[in-house]
Amino acid sequence: MNESQQWSIDQTVRSAERQWRRQHVRPADLARLSRDLRDDLTAAADEGVAAADLVGPDVRGFARRLADEAGVERVPYAYDRLLLTALPGLAFAYALLYGYIAGPTAPPSDEPSLAAVIATYAVLAALVLATSLVTVWFRLRHLPAMPHTVLAMALLLPLAGALATPVTVAFAATVNYSNALPVLAIECALMGAALAGAIVLARRWALRGWASIPAPHLSATQA
Amino acid sequence: MTPVEGGERHTQLLRGALDMCMLALLAKEPAHGYELVRRLDEAGLDAGGYGTVYPLLTRMRRLGLVEDETQESPSGPRRKVYKVTPAGHHRLGAWRQQWQRFVTTVDATLADTSGGGLE
């Protein structure tokens, strides 16, 4: 087999793998599908047929059909539902926090101590987080691995908040704490991205064990 | 009928029989994916190529009609060869009988209009 044929096989298999990842095919099944396809394309290349000629230009469509026919199960990440359930609650809570800050600063003589501010923030953040987690649990508890997901979110969301807050404040400082709409939008995007990242990470973490189980009909083969 | 219409009709007719033909060819002799595509072409079935046959082969394996066996080769790459399982042979027998009944019925129907139905 020459280099061109090997390159064609690599390209085709990589393209198929990308499609299977998009479809959230379990990693173990993806590895098996990929190995089988590579073996078959290599056998064909040995007979002088390039992978690109064999599969044709629509590799994604081919990979989709292959996954469907193989009956592989998808990892039920359900990111969209999870994010749409968790983030509005967090956004509402964040707005609540923001509203709360403006109150105690007036009149200036009643300026609270730093410890009191931190304690207030912490309690409110905990309430916000708890509300969001309870909402996620009640609305999405039918999804697989949700107890683990909620636990992972409980761990990762405060971490994400703790990391994103100084970054957002630092950004706000560079623009003199402007209240201009584009600045506020960027600040919201920074916080939102961090929290969304934490939610996605929590879900992946919770489904890690679930995703590693291969479909029985794919794992059985003769050597 | 134009060549395009003829091609579409051929595809439609083959759609319901392709898995049976694949099973029949594998029952004669096990083969790897591309080899099966070649045999289908040699049989004149024009099955739509590897993009159609390989996913279908994967489905047949899921259904337990075929099983694969990896064969190491000292001179070439390893090959995953597909062969028909006992359940596949049983299913092929049933499909063959069903097909023969179907063909007999269609032939009988067409025989009544051998002049193109215009007489």
PDB file of C-alpha atoms in Angstrom, chain A:
ATOM      1  CA  MET A   1       0.000   0.000   0.000  1.00  0.00           C
ATOM      2  CA  ASN A   2       1.408   3.380  -0.970  1.00  0.00           C
ATOM      3  CA  GLU A   3       1.407   6.642   1.018  1.00  0.00           C
ATOM      4  CA  SER A   4      -1.471   8.112  -0.962  1.00  0.00           C
ATOM      5  CA  GLN A   5      -3.707   5.148  -0.149  1.00  0.00           C
ATOM      6  CA  GLN A   6      -2.733   5.310   3.534  1.00  0.00           C
ATOM      7  CA  TRP A   7      -3.479   9.050   3.566  1.00  0.00           C
ATOM      8  CA  SER A   8      -6.877   8.400   1.972  1.00  0.00           C
ATOM      9  CA  ILE A   9      -7.717   5.798   4.642  1.00  0.00           C
ATOM     10  CA  ASP A  10      -6.608   8.113   7.457  1.00  0.00           C
ATOM     11  CA  GLN A  11      -8.672  10.996   6.081  1.00  0.00           C
ATOM     12  CA  THR A  12     -11.778   8.863   5.631  1.00  0.00           C
ATOM     13  CA  VAL A  13     -11.564   7.251   9.062  1.00  0.00           C
ATOM     14  CA  ARG A  14     -10.888  10.613  10.758  1.00  0.00           C
ATOM     15  CA  SER A  15     -13.854  12.169   8.992  1.00  0.00           C
ATOM     16  CA  ALA A  16     -16.093   9.259  10.052  1.00  0.00           C
ATOM     17  CA  GLU A  17     -14.843   9.541  13.645  1.00  0.00           C
ATOM     18  CA  ARG A  18     -15.707  13.250  13.698  1.00  0.00           C
ATOM     19  CA  GLN A  19     -19.248  12.412  12.614  1.00  0.00           C
ATOM     20  CA  TRP A  20     -19.576   9.705  15.272  1.00  0.00           C
ATOM     21  CA  ARG A  21     -18.339  12.113  17.941  1.00  0.00           C
ATOM     22  CA  ARG A  22     -20.945  14.623  16.765  1.00  0.00           C
ATOM     23  CA  GLN A  23     -23.562  11.885  17.197  1.00  0.00           C
ATOM     24  CA  HIS A  24     -22.227  11.196  20.722  1.00  0.00           C
ATOM     25  CA  VAL A  25     -21.485   7.560  19.922  1.00  0.00           C
ATOM     26  CA  ARG A  26     -19.993   5.892  22.981  1.00  0.00           C
ATOM     27  CA  PRO A  27     -16.175   6.006  22.861  1.00  0.00           C
ATOM     28  CA  ALA A  28     -15.889   2.203  23.089  1.00  0.00           C
ATOM     29  CA  ASP A  29     -18.302   1.740  20.156  1.00  0.00           C
ATOM     30  CA  LEU A  30     -16.596   4.523  18.216  1.00  0.00           C
ATOM     31  CA  ALA A  31     -13.247   2.786  18.621  1.00  0.00           C
ATOM     32  CA  ARG A  32     -14.723  -0.491  17.414  1.00  0.00           C
ATOM     33  CA  LEU A  33     -16.481   1.059  14.400  1.00  0.00           C
ATOM     34  CA  SER A  34     -13.322   2.935  13.526  1.00  0.00           C
ATOM     35  CA  ARG A  35     -11.108  -0.142  13.784  1.00  0.00           C
ATOM     36  CA  ASP A  36     -13.492  -2.232  11.668  1.00  0.00           C
ATOM     37  CA  LEU A  37     -13.741   0.452   8.990  1.00  0.00           C
ATOM     38  CA  ARG A  38      -9.972   0.936   8.898  1.00  0.00           C
ATOM     39  CA  ASP A  39      -9.412  -2.825   8.531  1.00  0.00           C
ATOM     40  CA  ASP A  40     -11.918  -3.040   5.700  1.00  0.00           C
ATOM     41  CA  LEU A  41     -10.550   0.007   3.870  1.00  0.00           C
ATOM     42  CA  THR A  42      -7.023  -1.333   4.278  1.00  0.00           C
ATOM     43  CA  ALA A  43      -8.068  -4.689   2.808  1.00  0.00           C
ATOM     44  CA  ALA A  44      -9.628  -2.840  -0.148  1.00  0.00           C
ATOM     45  CA  ALA A  45      -6.525  -0.655  -0.574  1.00  0.00           C
ATOM     46  CA  ASP A  46      -4.470  -3.834  -0.748  1.00  0.00           C
ATOM     47  CA  GLU A  47      -6.511  -4.650  -3.846  1.00  0.00           C
ATOM     48  CA  GLY A  48      -5.775  -1.226  -5.320  1.00  0.00           C
ATOM     49  CA  VAL A  49      -8.987   0.628  -4.385  1.00  0.00           C
ATOM     50  CA  ALA A  50      -8.594   3.993  -2.608  1.00  0.00           C
ATOM     51  CA  ALA A  51     -10.781   4.653   0.431  1.00  0.00           C
ATOM     52  CA  ALA A  52     -12.075   7.935  -1.030  1.00  0.00           C
ATOM     53  CA  ASP A  53     -13.249   6.140  -4.201  1.00  0.00           C
ATOM     54  CA  LEU A  54     -14.870   3.403  -2.147  1.00  0.00           C
ATOM     55  CA  VAL A  55     -16.808   5.525   0.336  1.00  0.00           C
ATOM     56  CA  GLY A  56     -17.443   8.479  -1.977  1.00  0.00           C
ATOM     57  CA  PRO A  57     -17.526  12.182  -1.151  1.00  0.00           C
ATOM     58  CA  ASP A  58     -20.255  11.990   1.530  1.00  0.00           C
ATOM     59  CA  VAL A  59     -18.223  10.401   4.294  1.00  0.00           C
ATOM     60  CA  ARG A  60     -20.390  11.981   7.024  1.00  0.00           C
ATOM     61  CA  GLY A  61     -23.547  10.475   5.535  1.00  0.00           C
ATOM     62  CA  PHE A  62     -21.823   7.110   5.239  1.00  0.00           C
ATOM     63  CA  ALA A  63     -20.643   7.285   8.872  1.00  0.00           C
ATOM     64  CA  ARG A  64     -24.142   8.259  10.034  1.00  0.00           C
ATOM     65  CA  ARG A  65     -25.725   5.316   8.212  1.00  0.00           C
ATOM     66  CA  LEU A  66     -23.058   2.993   9.545  1.00  0.00           C
ATOM     67  CA  ALA A  67     -23.674   4.057  13.152  1.00  0.00           C
ATOM     68  CA  ASP A  68     -27.442   3.742  12.685  1.00  0.00           C
ATOM     69  CA  GLU A  69     -27.195   0.276  11.135  1.00  0.00           C
ATOM     70  CA  ALA A  70     -24.719  -0.880  13.774  1.00  0.00           C
ATOM     71  CA  GLY A  71     -27.325   0.060  16.386  1.00  0.00           C
ATOM     72  CA  VAL A  72     -24.797   1.857  18.561  1.00  0.00           C
ATOM     73  CA  GLU A  73     -26.172   3.732  21.522  1.00  0.00           C
ATOM     74  CA  ARG A  74     -25.489   7.434  21.919  1.00  0.00           C
ATOM     75  CA  VAL A  75     -24.193   8.868  25.159  1.00  0.00           C
ATOM     76  CA  PRO A  76     -27.199  10.906  26.359  1.00  0.00           C
ATOM     77  CA  TYR A  77     -25.286  14.083  27.162  1.00  0.00           C
ATOM     78  CA  ALA A  78     -28.406  16.253  26.595  1.00  0.00           C
ATOM     79  CA  TYR A  79     -26.269  19.372  26.927  1.00  0.00           C
ATOM     80  CA  ASP A  80     -28.921  21.615  25.419  1.00  0.00           C
ATOM     81  CA  ARG A  81     -31.593  20.608  27.926  1.00  0.00           C
ATOM     82  CA  LEU A  82     -29.174  20.764  30.820  1.00  0.00           C
ATOM     83  CA  LEU A  83     -27.874  24.219  29.884  1.00  0.00           C
ATOM     84  CA  LEU A  84     -31.337  25.591  29.150  1.00  0.00           C
ATOM     85  CA  THR A  85     -32.509  24.390  32.548  1.00  0.00           C
ATOM     86  CA  ALA A  86     -29.498  25.361  34.662  1.00  0.00           C
ATOM     87  CA  LEU A  87     -28.294  28.620  33.127  1.00  0.00           C
ATOM     88  CA  PRO A  88     -31.502  30.704  33.303  1.00  0.00           C
ATOM     89  CA  GLY A  89     -31.696  29.962  37.035  1.00  0.00           C
ATOM     90  CA  LEU A  90     -28.103  30.934  37.509  1.00  0.00           C
ATOM     91  CA  ALA A  91     -28.546  34.081  35.413  1.00  0.00           C
ATOM     92  CA  PHE A  92     -31.568  35.094  37.466  1.00  0.00           C
ATOM     93  CA  ALA A  93     -29.632  34.520  40.653  1.00  0.00           C
ATOM     94  CA  TYR A  94     -26.675  36.463  39.346  1.00  0.00           C
ATOM     95  CA  ALA A  95     -28.973  39.365  38.538  1.00  0.00           C
ATOM     96  CA  LEU A  96     -30.321  39.091  42.087  1.00  0.00           C
ATOM     97  CA  LEU A  97     -26.788  39.292  43.469  1.00  0.00           C
ATOM     98  CA  TYR A  98     -26.009  42.284  41.298  1.00  0.00           C
ATOM     99  CA  GLY A  99     -29.147  44.027  42.547  1.00  0.00           C
ATOM    100  CA  TYR A 100     -28.231  43.269  46.136  1.00  0.00           C
ATOM    101  CA  ILE A 101     -24.801  44.938  45.855  1.00  0.00           C
ATOM    102  CA  ALA A 102     -26.298  48.300  44.952  1.00  0.00           C
ATOM    103  CA  GLY A 103     -28.435  48.377  48.119  1.00  0.00           C
ATOM    104  CA  PRO A 104     -26.013  48.364  51.079  1.00  0.00           C
ATOM    105  CA  THR A 105     -23.610  50.915  49.555  1.00  0.00           C
ATOM    106  CA  ALA A 106     -26.044  53.801  50.173  1.00  0.00           C
ATOM    107  CA  PRO A 107     -25.737  55.769  52.343  1.00  0.00           C
ATOM    108  CA  PRO A 108     -21.898  55.710  52.197  1.00  0.00           C
ATOM    109  CA  SER A 109     -21.591  55.932  55.986  1.00  0.00           C
ATOM    110  CA  ASP A 110     -23.221  52.476  56.270  1.00  0.00           C
ATOM    111  CA  GLU A 111     -20.594  50.782  54.098  1.00  0.00           C
ATOM    112  CA  PRO A 112     -20.418  47.156  55.259  1.00  0.00           C
ATOM    113  CA  SER A 113     -17.197  45.403  56.242  1.00  0.00           C
ATOM    114  CA  LEU A 114     -15.398  43.192  53.712  1.00  0.00           C
ATOM    115  CA  ALA A 115     -16.181  40.062  55.728  1.00  0.00           C
ATOM    116  CA  ALA A 116     -19.869  40.907  55.759  1.00  0.00           C
ATOM    117  CA  VAL A 117     -19.875  41.446  51.989  1.00  0.00           C
ATOM    118  CA  ILE A 118     -18.080  38.149  51.357  1.00  0.00           C
ATOM    119  CA  ALA A 119     -20.403  36.278  53.723  1.00  0.00           C
ATOM    120  CA  THR A 120     -23.452  37.791  52.039  1.00  0.00           C
ATOM    121  CA  TYR A 121     -22.141  36.870  48.605  1.00  0.00           C
ATOM    122  CA  ALA A 122     -21.334  33.342  49.719  1.00  0.00           C
ATOM    123  CA  VAL A 123     -24.766  32.743  51.243  1.00  0.00           C
ATOM    124  CA  LEU A 124     -26.557  34.156  48.207  1.00  0.00           C
ATOM    125  CA  ALA A 125     -24.345  32.197  45.801  1.00  0.00           C
ATOM    126  CA  ALA A 126     -25.055  29.000  47.742  1.00  0.00           C
ATOM    127  CA  LEU A 127     -28.807  29.696  47.611  1.00  0.00           C
ATOM    128  CA  VAL A 128     -28.595  30.395  43.894  1.00  0.00           C
ATOM    129  CA  LEU A 129     -26.619  27.232  43.267  1.00  0.00           C
ATOM    130  CA  ALA A 130     -28.979  25.132  45.359  1.00  0.00           C
ATOM    131  CA  THR A 131     -32.001  26.524  43.531  1.00  0.00           C
ATOM    132  CA  SER A 132     -30.434  25.786  40.173  1.00  0.00           C
ATOM    133  CA  LEU A 133     -29.434  22.254  41.163  1.00  0.00           C
ATOM    134  CA  VAL A 134     -32.884  21.465  42.564  1.00  0.00           C
ATOM    135  CA  THR A 135     -34.468  22.778  39.359  1.00  0.00           C
ATOM    136  CA  VAL A 136     -32.159  20.615  37.241  1.00  0.00           C
ATOM    137  CA  TRP A 137     -32.865  17.578  39.398  1.00  0.00           C
ATOM    138  CA  PHE A 138     -36.643  17.918  39.278  1.00  0.00           C
ATOM    139  CA  ARG A 139     -36.874  18.699  35.573  1.00  0.00           C
ATOM    140  CA  LEU A 140     -34.260  16.262  34.253  1.00  0.00           C
ATOM    141  CA  ARG A 141     -34.121  13.453  36.805  1.00  0.00           C
ATOM    142  CA  HIS A 142     -35.350  10.957  34.164  1.00  0.00           C
ATOM    143  CA  LEU A 143     -32.066  11.297  32.237  1.00  0.00           C
ATOM    144  CA  PRO A 144     -29.318   8.724  32.903  1.00  0.00           C
ATOM    145  CA  ALA A 145     -26.693   9.501  35.543  1.00  0.00           C
ATOM    146  CA  MET A 146     -28.467  12.625  36.791  1.00  0.00           C
ATOM    147  CA  PRO A 147     -27.573  12.103  40.499  1.00  0.00           C
ATOM    148  CA  HIS A 148     -23.897  12.072  39.533  1.00  0.00           C
ATOM    149  CA  THR A 149     -24.406  15.044  37.229  1.00  0.00           C
ATOM    150  CA  VAL A 150     -26.010  17.151  39.956  1.00  0.00           C
ATOM    151  CA  LEU A 151     -23.254  16.205  42.405  1.00  0.00           C
ATOM    152  CA  ALA A 152     -20.576  17.090  39.867  1.00  0.00           C
ATOM    153  CA  MET A 153     -22.321  20.393  39.152  1.00  0.00           C
ATOM    154  CA  ALA A 154     -22.415  21.133  42.874  1.00  0.00           C
ATOM    155  CA  LEU A 155     -18.648  20.750  42.911  1.00  0.00           C
ATOM    156  CA  LEU A 156     -17.697  22.372  39.614  1.00  0.00           C
ATOM    157  CA  LEU A 157     -20.086  25.346  39.431  1.00  0.00           C
ATOM    158  CA  PRO A 158     -18.683  27.082  42.549  1.00  0.00           C
ATOM    159  CA  LEU A 159     -15.182  26.465  41.218  1.00  0.00           C
ATOM    160  CA  ALA A 160     -16.120  27.970  37.856  1.00  0.00           C
ATOM    161  CA  GLY A 161     -17.735  30.925  39.606  1.00  0.00           C
ATOM    162  CA  ALA A 162     -14.671  31.434  41.796  1.00  0.00           C
ATOM    163  CA  LEU A 163     -12.402  31.371  38.749  1.00  0.00           C
ATOM    164  CA  ALA A 164     -14.578  33.487  36.465  1.00  0.00           C
ATOM    165  CA  THR A 165     -15.401  36.231  38.980  1.00  0.00           C
ATOM    166  CA  PRO A 166     -11.856  37.663  39.296  1.00  0.00           C
ATOM    167  CA  VAL A 167     -11.439  37.460  35.521  1.00  0.00           C
ATOM    168  CA  THR A 168     -14.698  39.337  35.008  1.00  0.00           C
ATOM    169  CA  VAL A 169     -13.817  41.903  37.659  1.00  0.00           C
ATOM    170  CA  ALA A 170     -10.378  42.353  36.101  1.00  0.00           C
ATOM    171  CA  PHE A 171     -12.017  42.968  32.755  1.00  0.00           C
ATOM    172  CA  ALA A 172     -14.446  45.426  34.360  1.00  0.00           C
ATOM    173  CA  ALA A 173     -11.475  47.257  35.949  1.00  0.00           C
ATOM    174  CA  THR A 174      -9.827  47.695  32.548  1.00  0.00           C
ATOM    175  CA  VAL A 175     -12.913  49.576  31.347  1.00  0.00           C
ATOM    176  CA  ASN A 176     -13.320  51.615  34.584  1.00  0.00           C
ATOM    177  CA  TYR A 177     -16.327  49.536  35.687  1.00  0.00           C
ATOM    178  CA  SER A 178     -18.357  50.908  32.826  1.00  0.00           C
ATOM    179  CA  ASN A 179     -22.057  50.088  32.716  1.00  0.00           C
ATOM    180  CA  ALA A 180     -22.176  50.341  28.927  1.00  0.00           C
ATOM    181  CA  LEU A 181     -24.246  47.621  27.342  1.00  0.00           C
ATOM    182  CA  PRO A 182     -21.402  45.988  25.321  1.00  0.00           C
ATOM    183  CA  VAL A 183     -19.250  45.833  28.460  1.00  0.00           C
ATOM    184  CA  LEU A 184     -22.040  44.245  30.489  1.00  0.00           C
ATOM    185  CA  ALA A 185     -22.670  41.795  27.645  1.00  0.00           C
ATOM    186  CA  ILE A 186     -19.012  40.739  27.640  1.00  0.00           C
ATOM    187  CA  GLU A 187     -19.067  40.332  31.434  1.00  0.00           C
ATOM    188  CA  CYS A 188     -22.202  38.176  31.199  1.00  0.00           C
ATOM    189  CA  ALA A 189     -20.611  36.142  28.400  1.00  0.00           C
ATOM    190  CA  LEU A 190     -17.472  35.524  30.483  1.00  0.00           C
ATOM    191  CA  MET A 191     -19.479  34.293  33.457  1.00  0.00           C
ATOM    192  CA  GLY A 192     -21.925  32.367  31.267  1.00  0.00           C
ATOM    193  CA  ALA A 193     -19.133  30.628  29.384  1.00  0.00           C
ATOM    194  CA  ALA A 194     -17.424  29.572  32.604  1.00  0.00           C
ATOM    195  CA  LEU A 195     -20.647  28.240  34.110  1.00  0.00           C
ATOM    196  CA  ALA A 196     -21.691  26.508  30.881  1.00  0.00           C
ATOM    197  CA  GLY A 197     -18.242  24.932  30.677  1.00  0.00           C
ATOM    198  CA  ALA A 198     -18.609  23.652  34.236  1.00  0.00           C
ATOM    199  CA  ILE A 199     -22.031  22.166  33.439  1.00  0.00           C
ATOM    200  CA  VAL A 200     -20.751  20.421  30.306  1.00  0.00           C
ATOM    201  CA  LEU A 201     -17.734  19.121  32.204  1.00  0.00           C
ATOM    202  CA  ALA A 202     -19.956  17.876  35.044  1.00  0.00           C
ATOM    203  CA  ARG A 203     -22.174  15.984  32.601  1.00  0.00           C
ATOM    204  CA  ARG A 204     -19.206  14.411  30.825  1.00  0.00           C
ATOM    205  CA  TRP A 205     -17.716  13.449  34.162  1.00  0.00           C
ATOM    206  CA  ALA A 206     -20.976  11.876  35.316  1.00  0.00           C
ATOM    207  CA  LEU A 207     -21.331   9.878  32.100  1.00  0.00           C
ATOM    208  CA  ARG A 208     -17.710   8.779  31.906  1.00  0.00           C
ATOM    209  CA  GLY A 209     -18.387   5.275  33.230  1.00  0.00           C
ATOM    210  CA  TRP A 210     -21.631   4.983  31.274  1.00  0.00           C
ATOM    211  CA  ALA A 211     -19.893   5.925  28.021  1.00  0.00           C
ATOM    212  CA  SER A 212     -17.159   3.327  28.345  1.00  0.00           C
ATOM    213  CA  ILE A 213     -19.529   0.339  28.154  1.00  0.00           C
ATOM    214  CA  PRO A 214     -19.522  -1.025  24.575  1.00  0.00           C
ATOM    215  CA  ALA A 215     -22.693  -2.293  22.904  1.00  0.00           C
ATOM    216  CA  PRO A 216     -22.766  -6.113  23.362  1.00  0.00           C
ATOM    217  CA  HIS A 217     -23.237  -6.916  19.668  1.00  0.00           C
ATOM    218  CA  LEU A 218     -20.211  -4.782  18.807  1.00  0.00           C
ATOM    219  CA  SER A 219     -17.900  -6.176  21.438  1.00  0.00           C
ATOM    220  CA  ALA A 220     -18.454  -9.799  20.420  1.00  0.00           C
ATOM    221  CA  THR A 221     -16.072 -10.873  17.679  1.00  0.00           C
ATOM    222  CA  GLN A 222     -13.992 -13.859  16.776  1.00  0.00           C
ATOM    223  CA  ALA A 223     -10.229 -13.623  16.503  1.00  0.00           C
TER     224      ALA A 223
END
